[in-house]
């Protein structure tokens, strides 16, 4: 929702979620299945990246947003710590495994994308239909205390990529800025749209403006702010190691890996994907 605050023309954007507790248990089951599929396809690095960023999200959400900024609150007697731990691991794991699959241009990217987006839409609808025996979980956070910092992180990251690109004489050595923007916006938009369609994000919002404000602002800002940095991590890691964690022979330099990545395509003419 949006509330007007003195000296802040756009008002305070409140990211609010309301869902049945069944949502949590269904999502945990899905996360285990999703992780199992990744491990079956030997996406070991992808799984590790997802787990790491799940913990990073928890440190930020609970440590910074809650303890430092006092921006988090929860209703109906549920534990803020445990709900945030699940939310952070769910959001962090699914988003960053998906981002890593996009960056590596995985041959099954379409299937992974359909699976994740489909689940984000269906899970809240299923939990609403078959739950309802308990009080809903209502959790929210304000954004005024930190969106400025997030915007600063975003502009610094993309400024670095722009400077890198305009100082490269060879086109093959330029970072794919539009590709990264597309991934960063789509990852957050898919999650936010699923919450909105499923009634998780829209519950308690009075106007269409309030419902769309969080969708638009979060999609442009929140996950997208990390894309330049995760791209550099991806390039640096994949220059030296394979998806299975084995050392590449021969190893590549940072610039050689950018050139190689820019040549790779999700779908080749023979219909198969191309991955590292």
PDB file of C-alpha atoms in Angstrom:
ATOM      1  CA  UNK A   1       0.000   0.000   0.000  1.00  0.00           C
ATOM      2  CA  UNK A   2       1.037   3.649  -0.325  1.00  0.00           C
ATOM      3  CA  UNK A   3       0.825   6.119   2.532  1.00  0.00           C
ATOM      4  CA  UNK A   4       1.735   9.767   2.279  1.00  0.00           C
ATOM      5  CA  UNK A   5       4.621  10.909   4.423  1.00  0.00           C
ATOM      6  CA  UNK A   6       5.768  14.451   5.007  1.00  0.00           C
ATOM      7  CA  UNK A   7       8.612  15.433   2.710  1.00  0.00           C
ATOM      8  CA  UNK A   8       8.283  12.337   0.572  1.00  0.00           C
ATOM      9  CA  UNK A   9       6.155  13.080  -2.453  1.00  0.00           C
ATOM     10  CA  UNK A  10       5.764   9.522  -3.707  1.00  0.00           C
ATOM     11  CA  UNK A  11       4.616   8.335  -0.295  1.00  0.00           C
ATOM     12  CA  UNK A  12       5.674   5.278   1.671  1.00  0.00           C
ATOM     13  CA  UNK A  13       5.426   2.016  -0.273  1.00  0.00           C
ATOM     14  CA  UNK A  14       4.535  -0.884   2.014  1.00  0.00           C
ATOM     15  CA  UNK A  15       5.290  -4.404   0.814  1.00  0.00           C
ATOM     16  CA  UNK A  16       2.571  -6.502   2.474  1.00  0.00           C
ATOM     17  CA  UNK A  17       1.828 -10.223   2.268  1.00  0.00           C
ATOM     18  CA  UNK A  18      -1.120 -12.164   3.633  1.00  0.00           C
ATOM     19  CA  UNK A  19      -1.327 -15.924   3.152  1.00  0.00           C
ATOM     20  CA  UNK A  20      -2.489 -19.147   4.728  1.00  0.00           C
ATOM     21  CA  UNK A  21       0.126 -21.088   6.772  1.00  0.00           C
ATOM     22  CA  UNK A  22      -0.380 -24.000   4.342  1.00  0.00           C
ATOM     23  CA  UNK A  23       1.468 -21.831   1.799  1.00  0.00           C
ATOM     24  CA  UNK A  24       4.695 -22.268   3.798  1.00  0.00           C
ATOM     25  CA  UNK A  25       4.518 -26.059   3.938  1.00  0.00           C
ATOM     26  CA  UNK A  26       3.593 -26.422   0.275  1.00  0.00           C
ATOM     27  CA  UNK A  27       6.448 -24.134  -0.711  1.00  0.00           C
ATOM     28  CA  UNK A  28       8.964 -26.072   1.384  1.00  0.00           C
ATOM     29  CA  UNK A  29       7.922 -29.271  -0.416  1.00  0.00           C
ATOM     30  CA  UNK A  30       8.313 -27.523  -3.771  1.00  0.00           C
ATOM     31  CA  UNK A  31      11.753 -26.190  -2.839  1.00  0.00           C
ATOM     32  CA  UNK A  32      12.938 -29.712  -2.002  1.00  0.00           C
ATOM     33  CA  UNK A  33      11.586 -31.029  -5.316  1.00  0.00           C
ATOM     34  CA  UNK A  34      13.132 -28.138  -7.243  1.00  0.00           C
ATOM     35  CA  UNK A  35      16.487 -28.671  -5.546  1.00  0.00           C
ATOM     36  CA  UNK A  36      16.261 -32.386  -6.275  1.00  0.00           C
ATOM     37  CA  UNK A  37      15.711 -31.678  -9.975  1.00  0.00           C
ATOM     38  CA  UNK A  38      18.703 -29.338 -10.056  1.00  0.00           C
ATOM     39  CA  UNK A  39      20.893 -31.946  -8.391  1.00  0.00           C
ATOM     40  CA  UNK A  40      19.590 -34.595 -10.806  1.00  0.00           C
ATOM     41  CA  UNK A  41      20.771 -32.365 -13.665  1.00  0.00           C
ATOM     42  CA  UNK A  42      24.105 -31.915 -11.842  1.00  0.00           C
ATOM     43  CA  UNK A  43      23.558 -28.180 -11.317  1.00  0.00           C
ATOM     44  CA  UNK A  44      25.745 -28.259  -8.219  1.00  0.00           C
ATOM     45  CA  UNK A  45      27.046 -24.714  -8.429  1.00  0.00           C
ATOM     46  CA  UNK A  46      23.524 -23.425  -9.098  1.00  0.00           C
ATOM     47  CA  UNK A  47      22.271 -25.091  -5.916  1.00  0.00           C
ATOM     48  CA  UNK A  48      25.136 -23.691  -3.838  1.00  0.00           C
ATOM     49  CA  UNK A  49      24.536 -20.191  -5.226  1.00  0.00           C
ATOM     50  CA  UNK A  50      20.837 -20.448  -4.322  1.00  0.00           C
ATOM     51  CA  UNK A  51      21.582 -21.576  -0.759  1.00  0.00           C
ATOM     52  CA  UNK A  52      24.180 -18.853  -0.240  1.00  0.00           C
ATOM     53  CA  UNK A  53      21.868 -16.104  -1.431  1.00  0.00           C
ATOM     54  CA  UNK A  54      19.029 -17.488   0.671  1.00  0.00           C
ATOM     55  CA  UNK A  55      21.247 -16.925   3.716  1.00  0.00           C
ATOM     56  CA  UNK A  56      22.268 -13.508   2.392  1.00  0.00           C
ATOM     57  CA  UNK A  57      18.609 -12.536   2.054  1.00  0.00           C
ATOM     58  CA  UNK A  58      17.975 -13.671   5.630  1.00  0.00           C
ATOM     59  CA  UNK A  59      20.893 -11.582   6.892  1.00  0.00           C
ATOM     60  CA  UNK A  60      19.573  -8.536   5.034  1.00  0.00           C
ATOM     61  CA  UNK A  61      15.875  -9.049   5.775  1.00  0.00           C
ATOM     62  CA  UNK A  62      16.162  -9.921   9.448  1.00  0.00           C
ATOM     63  CA  UNK A  63      19.434  -8.238  10.325  1.00  0.00           C
ATOM     64  CA  UNK A  64      19.098  -4.976   8.398  1.00  0.00           C
ATOM     65  CA  UNK A  65      15.416  -4.493   7.548  1.00  0.00           C
ATOM     66  CA  UNK A  66      14.139  -5.734  10.918  1.00  0.00           C
ATOM     67  CA  UNK A  67      16.817  -5.220  13.562  1.00  0.00           C
ATOM     68  CA  UNK A  68      18.452  -2.104  12.123  1.00  0.00           C
ATOM     69  CA  UNK A  69      15.692  -0.316  10.166  1.00  0.00           C
ATOM     70  CA  UNK A  70      12.707  -1.660  12.163  1.00  0.00           C
ATOM     71  CA  UNK A  71      10.876  -1.997   8.838  1.00  0.00           C
ATOM     72  CA  UNK A  72       9.431  -5.493   9.398  1.00  0.00           C
ATOM     73  CA  UNK A  73       6.291  -6.474  11.324  1.00  0.00           C
ATOM     74  CA  UNK A  74       4.127  -9.605  11.572  1.00  0.00           C
ATOM     75  CA  UNK A  75       0.624 -10.261  12.912  1.00  0.00           C
ATOM     76  CA  UNK A  76      -1.446 -13.054  14.480  1.00  0.00           C
ATOM     77  CA  UNK A  77       1.292 -14.350  16.754  1.00  0.00           C
ATOM     78  CA  UNK A  78       3.588 -15.931  14.159  1.00  0.00           C
ATOM     79  CA  UNK A  79       7.359 -15.922  14.626  1.00  0.00           C
ATOM     80  CA  UNK A  80       8.973 -13.189  12.549  1.00  0.00           C
ATOM     81  CA  UNK A  81      12.329 -14.994  12.600  1.00  0.00           C
ATOM     82  CA  UNK A  82      11.037 -18.336  11.281  1.00  0.00           C
ATOM     83  CA  UNK A  83       8.705 -16.811   8.705  1.00  0.00           C
ATOM     84  CA  UNK A  84      11.510 -14.572   7.436  1.00  0.00           C
ATOM     85  CA  UNK A  85      13.906 -17.530   7.333  1.00  0.00           C
ATOM     86  CA  UNK A  86      11.480 -19.429   5.099  1.00  0.00           C
ATOM     87  CA  UNK A  87      10.741 -16.375   2.940  1.00  0.00           C
ATOM     88  CA  UNK A  88      14.433 -15.565   2.538  1.00  0.00           C
ATOM     89  CA  UNK A  89      15.415 -19.114   1.629  1.00  0.00           C
ATOM     90  CA  UNK A  90      12.440 -19.481  -0.727  1.00  0.00           C
ATOM     91  CA  UNK A  91      12.903 -16.157  -2.481  1.00  0.00           C
ATOM     92  CA  UNK A  92      16.703 -16.218  -2.393  1.00  0.00           C
ATOM     93  CA  UNK A  93      17.002 -19.811  -3.568  1.00  0.00           C
ATOM     94  CA  UNK A  94      14.450 -19.682  -6.393  1.00  0.00           C
ATOM     95  CA  UNK A  95      15.450 -16.257  -7.671  1.00  0.00           C
ATOM     96  CA  UNK A  96      19.193 -16.787  -7.719  1.00  0.00           C
ATOM     97  CA  UNK A  97      19.140 -20.325  -9.043  1.00  0.00           C
ATOM     98  CA  UNK A  98      16.927 -18.977 -11.833  1.00  0.00           C
ATOM     99  CA  UNK A  99      19.316 -16.065 -12.419  1.00  0.00           C
ATOM    100  CA  UNK A 100      22.298 -18.446 -12.523  1.00  0.00           C
ATOM    101  CA  UNK A 101      20.474 -20.652 -15.036  1.00  0.00           C
ATOM    102  CA  UNK A 102      19.805 -17.572 -17.184  1.00  0.00           C
ATOM    103  CA  UNK A 103      23.418 -16.429 -16.992  1.00  0.00           C
ATOM    104  CA  UNK A 104      24.708 -19.893 -17.886  1.00  0.00           C
ATOM    105  CA  UNK A 105      22.111 -20.078 -20.705  1.00  0.00           C
ATOM    106  CA  UNK A 106      20.967 -23.504 -19.582  1.00  0.00           C
ATOM    107  CA  UNK A 107      19.464 -25.706 -22.293  1.00  0.00           C
ATOM    108  CA  UNK A 108      16.350 -26.324 -20.133  1.00  0.00           C
ATOM    109  CA  UNK A 109      15.849 -22.660 -19.290  1.00  0.00           C
ATOM    110  CA  UNK A 110      12.292 -22.668 -20.689  1.00  0.00           C
ATOM    111  CA  UNK A 111      11.289 -25.618 -18.515  1.00  0.00           C
ATOM    112  CA  UNK A 112      12.860 -24.127 -15.367  1.00  0.00           C
ATOM    113  CA  UNK A 113      11.114 -20.811 -16.056  1.00  0.00           C
ATOM    114  CA  UNK A 114       7.681 -22.390 -16.567  1.00  0.00           C
ATOM    115  CA  UNK A 115       8.138 -24.419 -13.372  1.00  0.00           C
ATOM    116  CA  UNK A 116       9.038 -21.424 -11.203  1.00  0.00           C
ATOM    117  CA  UNK A 117       6.547 -18.926 -12.578  1.00  0.00           C
ATOM    118  CA  UNK A 118       3.798 -21.543 -12.538  1.00  0.00           C
ATOM    119  CA  UNK A 119       4.512 -22.346  -8.905  1.00  0.00           C
ATOM    120  CA  UNK A 120       4.596 -18.701  -7.836  1.00  0.00           C
ATOM    121  CA  UNK A 121       1.103 -18.281  -9.296  1.00  0.00           C
ATOM    122  CA  UNK A 122      -0.389 -21.616  -8.215  1.00  0.00           C
ATOM    123  CA  UNK A 123       0.942 -21.992  -4.669  1.00  0.00           C
ATOM    124  CA  UNK A 124      -1.062 -19.135  -3.099  1.00  0.00           C
ATOM    125  CA  UNK A 125      -4.208 -20.208  -4.956  1.00  0.00           C
ATOM    126  CA  UNK A 126      -3.852 -23.819  -3.745  1.00  0.00           C
ATOM    127  CA  UNK A 127      -3.129 -22.787  -0.156  1.00  0.00           C
ATOM    128  CA  UNK A 128      -6.158 -20.486  -0.133  1.00  0.00           C
ATOM    129  CA  UNK A 129      -8.436 -23.222  -1.494  1.00  0.00           C
ATOM    130  CA  UNK A 130      -7.305 -25.984   0.873  1.00  0.00           C
ATOM    131  CA  UNK A 131      -6.186 -24.000   3.923  1.00  0.00           C
ATOM    132  CA  UNK A 132      -8.145 -21.582   6.060  1.00  0.00           C
ATOM    133  CA  UNK A 133      -8.153 -23.527   9.331  1.00  0.00           C
ATOM    134  CA  UNK A 134      -5.757 -21.063  10.987  1.00  0.00           C
ATOM    135  CA  UNK A 135      -5.280 -17.328  11.174  1.00  0.00           C
ATOM    136  CA  UNK A 136      -3.467 -16.000   8.089  1.00  0.00           C
ATOM    137  CA  UNK A 137       0.143 -14.902   8.234  1.00  0.00           C
ATOM    138  CA  UNK A 138       0.271 -11.126   7.701  1.00  0.00           C
ATOM    139  CA  UNK A 139       3.764  -9.730   7.258  1.00  0.00           C
ATOM    140  CA  UNK A 140       4.847  -6.376   5.877  1.00  0.00           C
ATOM    141  CA  UNK A 141       7.768  -3.996   5.578  1.00  0.00           C
ATOM    142  CA  UNK A 142       8.072  -0.314   4.865  1.00  0.00           C
ATOM    143  CA  UNK A 143      10.562   0.892   2.260  1.00  0.00           C
ATOM    144  CA  UNK A 144      11.360   4.521   3.026  1.00  0.00           C
ATOM    145  CA  UNK A 145      14.280   3.622   5.266  1.00  0.00           C
ATOM    146  CA  UNK A 146      16.288   1.775   2.638  1.00  0.00           C
ATOM    147  CA  UNK A 147      15.081   2.234  -0.946  1.00  0.00           C
ATOM    148  CA  UNK A 148      17.512   5.111  -1.372  1.00  0.00           C
ATOM    149  CA  UNK A 149      20.409   2.840  -0.434  1.00  0.00           C
ATOM    150  CA  UNK A 150      19.149   0.175  -2.836  1.00  0.00           C
ATOM    151  CA  UNK A 151      18.952   2.725  -5.641  1.00  0.00           C
ATOM    152  CA  UNK A 152      22.541   3.762  -4.917  1.00  0.00           C
ATOM    153  CA  UNK A 153      23.726   0.144  -5.114  1.00  0.00           C
ATOM    154  CA  UNK A 154      21.873  -0.284  -8.414  1.00  0.00           C
ATOM    155  CA  UNK A 155      23.288   2.832 -10.078  1.00  0.00           C
ATOM    156  CA  UNK A 156      26.851   2.077  -8.939  1.00  0.00           C
ATOM    157  CA  UNK A 157      26.657  -1.445 -10.372  1.00  0.00           C
ATOM    158  CA  UNK A 158      25.258  -0.464 -13.741  1.00  0.00           C
ATOM    159  CA  UNK A 159      27.549   2.565 -13.929  1.00  0.00           C
ATOM    160  CA  UNK A 160      30.467   0.178 -13.573  1.00  0.00           C
ATOM    161  CA  UNK A 161      29.159  -1.935 -16.459  1.00  0.00           C
ATOM    162  CA  UNK A 162      28.605   1.145 -18.629  1.00  0.00           C
ATOM    163  CA  UNK A 163      32.149   2.361 -17.984  1.00  0.00           C
ATOM    164  CA  UNK A 164      33.489  -1.117 -18.745  1.00  0.00           C
ATOM    165  CA  UNK A 165      31.567  -1.290 -22.022  1.00  0.00           C
ATOM    166  CA  UNK A 166      32.470   2.155 -23.352  1.00  0.00           C
ATOM    167  CA  UNK A 167      36.143   1.477 -22.670  1.00  0.00           C
ATOM    168  CA  UNK A 168      36.141  -1.820 -24.622  1.00  0.00           C
ATOM    169  CA  UNK A 169      37.146  -1.597 -28.268  1.00  0.00           C
ATOM    170  CA  UNK A 170      36.004  -5.143 -29.021  1.00  0.00           C
ATOM    171  CA  UNK A 171      32.235  -5.680 -29.005  1.00  0.00           C
ATOM    172  CA  UNK A 172      32.661  -9.285 -27.863  1.00  0.00           C
ATOM    173  CA  UNK A 173      34.145  -8.052 -24.571  1.00  0.00           C
ATOM    174  CA  UNK A 174      31.180  -5.876 -23.633  1.00  0.00           C
ATOM    175  CA  UNK A 175      28.855  -6.912 -20.822  1.00  0.00           C
ATOM    176  CA  UNK A 176      25.285  -7.704 -22.009  1.00  0.00           C
ATOM    177  CA  UNK A 177      23.605  -4.853 -20.137  1.00  0.00           C
ATOM    178  CA  UNK A 178      20.163  -5.305 -21.710  1.00  0.00           C
ATOM    179  CA  UNK A 179      20.284  -9.056 -21.038  1.00  0.00           C
ATOM    180  CA  UNK A 180      21.125  -8.388 -17.372  1.00  0.00           C
ATOM    181  CA  UNK A 181      18.370  -5.781 -17.042  1.00  0.00           C
ATOM    182  CA  UNK A 182      15.898  -8.222 -18.547  1.00  0.00           C
ATOM    183  CA  UNK A 183      16.905 -11.004 -16.143  1.00  0.00           C
ATOM    184  CA  UNK A 184      16.885  -8.756 -13.071  1.00  0.00           C
ATOM    185  CA  UNK A 185      13.487  -7.241 -13.821  1.00  0.00           C
ATOM    186  CA  UNK A 186      11.878 -10.518 -14.943  1.00  0.00           C
ATOM    187  CA  UNK A 187      13.013 -12.467 -11.867  1.00  0.00           C
ATOM    188  CA  UNK A 188      11.455  -9.994  -9.441  1.00  0.00           C
ATOM    189  CA  UNK A 189       8.421  -9.347 -11.668  1.00  0.00           C
ATOM    190  CA  UNK A 190       7.606 -13.060 -11.892  1.00  0.00           C
ATOM    191  CA  UNK A 191       7.652 -13.378  -8.111  1.00  0.00           C
ATOM    192  CA  UNK A 192       5.707 -10.158  -7.481  1.00  0.00           C
ATOM    193  CA  UNK A 193       3.119 -10.901 -10.180  1.00  0.00           C
ATOM    194  CA  UNK A 194       2.558 -14.380  -8.750  1.00  0.00           C
ATOM    195  CA  UNK A 195       1.951 -12.887  -5.307  1.00  0.00           C
ATOM    196  CA  UNK A 196      -0.404 -10.298  -6.766  1.00  0.00           C
ATOM    197  CA  UNK A 197      -2.426 -12.786  -8.825  1.00  0.00           C
ATOM    198  CA  UNK A 198      -2.613 -15.211  -5.909  1.00  0.00           C
ATOM    199  CA  UNK A 199      -3.960 -12.537  -3.573  1.00  0.00           C
ATOM    200  CA  UNK A 200      -0.908 -12.631  -1.316  1.00  0.00           C
ATOM    201  CA  UNK A 201       0.373  -9.189  -2.237  1.00  0.00           C
ATOM    202  CA  UNK A 202      -2.956  -7.520  -3.043  1.00  0.00           C
ATOM    203  CA  UNK A 203      -4.700  -8.353   0.251  1.00  0.00           C
ATOM    204  CA  UNK A 204      -5.332  -5.150   2.210  1.00  0.00           C
ATOM    205  CA  UNK A 205      -4.584  -2.800  -0.695  1.00  0.00           C
ATOM    206  CA  UNK A 206      -7.478  -0.479  -1.425  1.00  0.00           C
ATOM    207  CA  UNK A 207      -6.665   0.816  -4.913  1.00  0.00           C
ATOM    208  CA  UNK A 208      -5.195  -0.479  -8.154  1.00  0.00           C
ATOM    209  CA  UNK A 209      -2.436   2.129  -7.788  1.00  0.00           C
ATOM    210  CA  UNK A 210      -1.440   0.674  -4.432  1.00  0.00           C
ATOM    211  CA  UNK A 211      -1.405  -2.858  -5.866  1.00  0.00           C
ATOM    212  CA  UNK A 212       0.729  -1.936  -8.860  1.00  0.00           C
ATOM    213  CA  UNK A 213       3.142   0.411  -7.067  1.00  0.00           C
ATOM    214  CA  UNK A 214       4.898  -2.378  -5.185  1.00  0.00           C
ATOM    215  CA  UNK A 215       4.938  -4.576  -8.305  1.00  0.00           C
ATOM    216  CA  UNK A 216       6.567  -1.875 -10.448  1.00  0.00           C
ATOM    217  CA  UNK A 217       9.014  -0.451  -7.907  1.00  0.00           C
ATOM    218  CA  UNK A 218      10.218  -3.832  -6.626  1.00  0.00           C
ATOM    219  CA  UNK A 219      10.533  -5.268 -10.152  1.00  0.00           C
ATOM    220  CA  UNK A 220      12.714  -2.390 -11.303  1.00  0.00           C
ATOM    221  CA  UNK A 221      14.803  -2.113  -8.162  1.00  0.00           C
ATOM    222  CA  UNK A 222      15.100  -4.988  -5.743  1.00  0.00           C
ATOM    223  CA  UNK A 223      16.572  -8.017  -7.547  1.00  0.00           C
ATOM    224  CA  UNK A 224      17.829  -5.884 -10.411  1.00  0.00           C
ATOM    225  CA  UNK A 225      20.208  -3.990  -8.130  1.00  0.00           C
ATOM    226  CA  UNK A 226      22.331  -7.105  -7.708  1.00  0.00           C
ATOM    227  CA  UNK A 227      22.591  -8.108 -11.367  1.00  0.00           C
ATOM    228  CA  UNK A 228      25.881  -6.333 -12.217  1.00  0.00           C
ATOM    229  CA  UNK A 229      27.533  -7.910  -9.188  1.00  0.00           C
ATOM    230  CA  UNK A 230      26.163 -11.435  -9.688  1.00  0.00           C
ATOM    231  CA  UNK A 231      27.206 -11.200 -13.348  1.00  0.00           C
ATOM    232  CA  UNK A 232      30.806 -10.431 -12.349  1.00  0.00           C
ATOM    233  CA  UNK A 233      30.747 -13.283  -9.824  1.00  0.00           C
ATOM    234  CA  UNK A 234      29.386 -15.618 -12.509  1.00  0.00           C
ATOM    235  CA  UNK A 235      32.053 -14.631 -15.035  1.00  0.00           C
ATOM    236  CA  UNK A 236      34.896 -14.893 -12.516  1.00  0.00           C
ATOM    237  CA  UNK A 237      33.742 -18.293 -11.223  1.00  0.00           C
ATOM    238  CA  UNK A 238      32.850 -19.873 -14.574  1.00  0.00           C
ATOM    239  CA  UNK A 239      36.200 -18.774 -16.014  1.00  0.00           C
ATOM    240  CA  UNK A 240      37.907 -21.150 -13.590  1.00  0.00           C
ATOM    241  CA  UNK A 241      35.320 -23.804 -12.694  1.00  0.00           C
ATOM    242  CA  UNK A 242      32.557 -25.860 -14.328  1.00  0.00           C
ATOM    243  CA  UNK A 243      28.960 -26.131 -13.128  1.00  0.00           C
ATOM    244  CA  UNK A 244      29.952 -29.334 -11.322  1.00  0.00           C
ATOM    245  CA  UNK A 245      32.665 -27.473  -9.387  1.00  0.00           C
ATOM    246  CA  UNK A 246      35.569 -29.010 -11.291  1.00  0.00           C
ATOM    247  CA  UNK A 247      38.481 -26.845 -12.375  1.00  0.00           C
ATOM    248  CA  UNK A 248      38.370 -25.888 -16.045  1.00  0.00           C
ATOM    249  CA  UNK A 249      41.192 -27.043 -18.274  1.00  0.00           C
ATOM    250  CA  UNK A 250      42.368 -24.665 -19.463  1.00  0.00           C
ATOM    251  CA  UNK A 251      41.161 -21.863 -17.210  1.00  0.00           C
ATOM    252  CA  UNK A 252      40.124 -18.624 -18.868  1.00  0.00           C
ATOM    253  CA  UNK A 253      40.817 -15.021 -18.020  1.00  0.00           C
ATOM    254  CA  UNK A 254      37.946 -12.713 -17.035  1.00  0.00           C
ATOM    255  CA  UNK A 255      37.834 -11.172 -20.513  1.00  0.00           C
ATOM    256  CA  UNK A 256      38.080 -14.530 -22.284  1.00  0.00           C
ATOM    257  CA  UNK A 257      35.107 -15.783 -20.287  1.00  0.00           C
ATOM    258  CA  UNK A 258      33.038 -12.710 -21.246  1.00  0.00           C
ATOM    259  CA  UNK A 259      33.855 -13.348 -24.894  1.00  0.00           C
ATOM    260  CA  UNK A 260      32.901 -17.015 -24.543  1.00  0.00           C
ATOM    261  CA  UNK A 261      29.674 -16.189 -22.678  1.00  0.00           C
ATOM    262  CA  UNK A 262      28.645 -13.695 -25.357  1.00  0.00           C
ATOM    263  CA  UNK A 263      29.021 -16.423 -27.999  1.00  0.00           C
ATOM    264  CA  UNK A 264      26.803 -18.863 -26.114  1.00  0.00           C
ATOM    265  CA  UNK A 265      23.101 -19.099 -26.898  1.00  0.00           C
ATOM    266  CA  UNK A 266      20.202 -20.609 -24.987  1.00  0.00           C
ATOM    267  CA  UNK A 267      18.976 -22.340 -28.147  1.00  0.00           C
ATOM    268  CA  UNK A 268      21.186 -23.243 -31.076  1.00  0.00           C
ATOM    269  CA  UNK A 269      20.020 -23.975 -34.592  1.00  0.00           C
ATOM    270  CA  UNK A 270      19.886 -27.695 -33.803  1.00  0.00           C
ATOM    271  CA  UNK A 271      17.380 -26.952 -31.032  1.00  0.00           C
ATOM    272  CA  UNK A 272      19.738 -27.771 -28.164  1.00  0.00           C
ATOM    273  CA  UNK A 273      20.944 -25.336 -25.572  1.00  0.00           C
ATOM    274  CA  UNK A 274      24.543 -24.437 -25.001  1.00  0.00           C
ATOM    275  CA  UNK A 275      26.053 -24.258 -21.560  1.00  0.00           C
ATOM    276  CA  UNK A 276      29.479 -24.041 -20.036  1.00  0.00           C
TER     277      UNK A 276
END
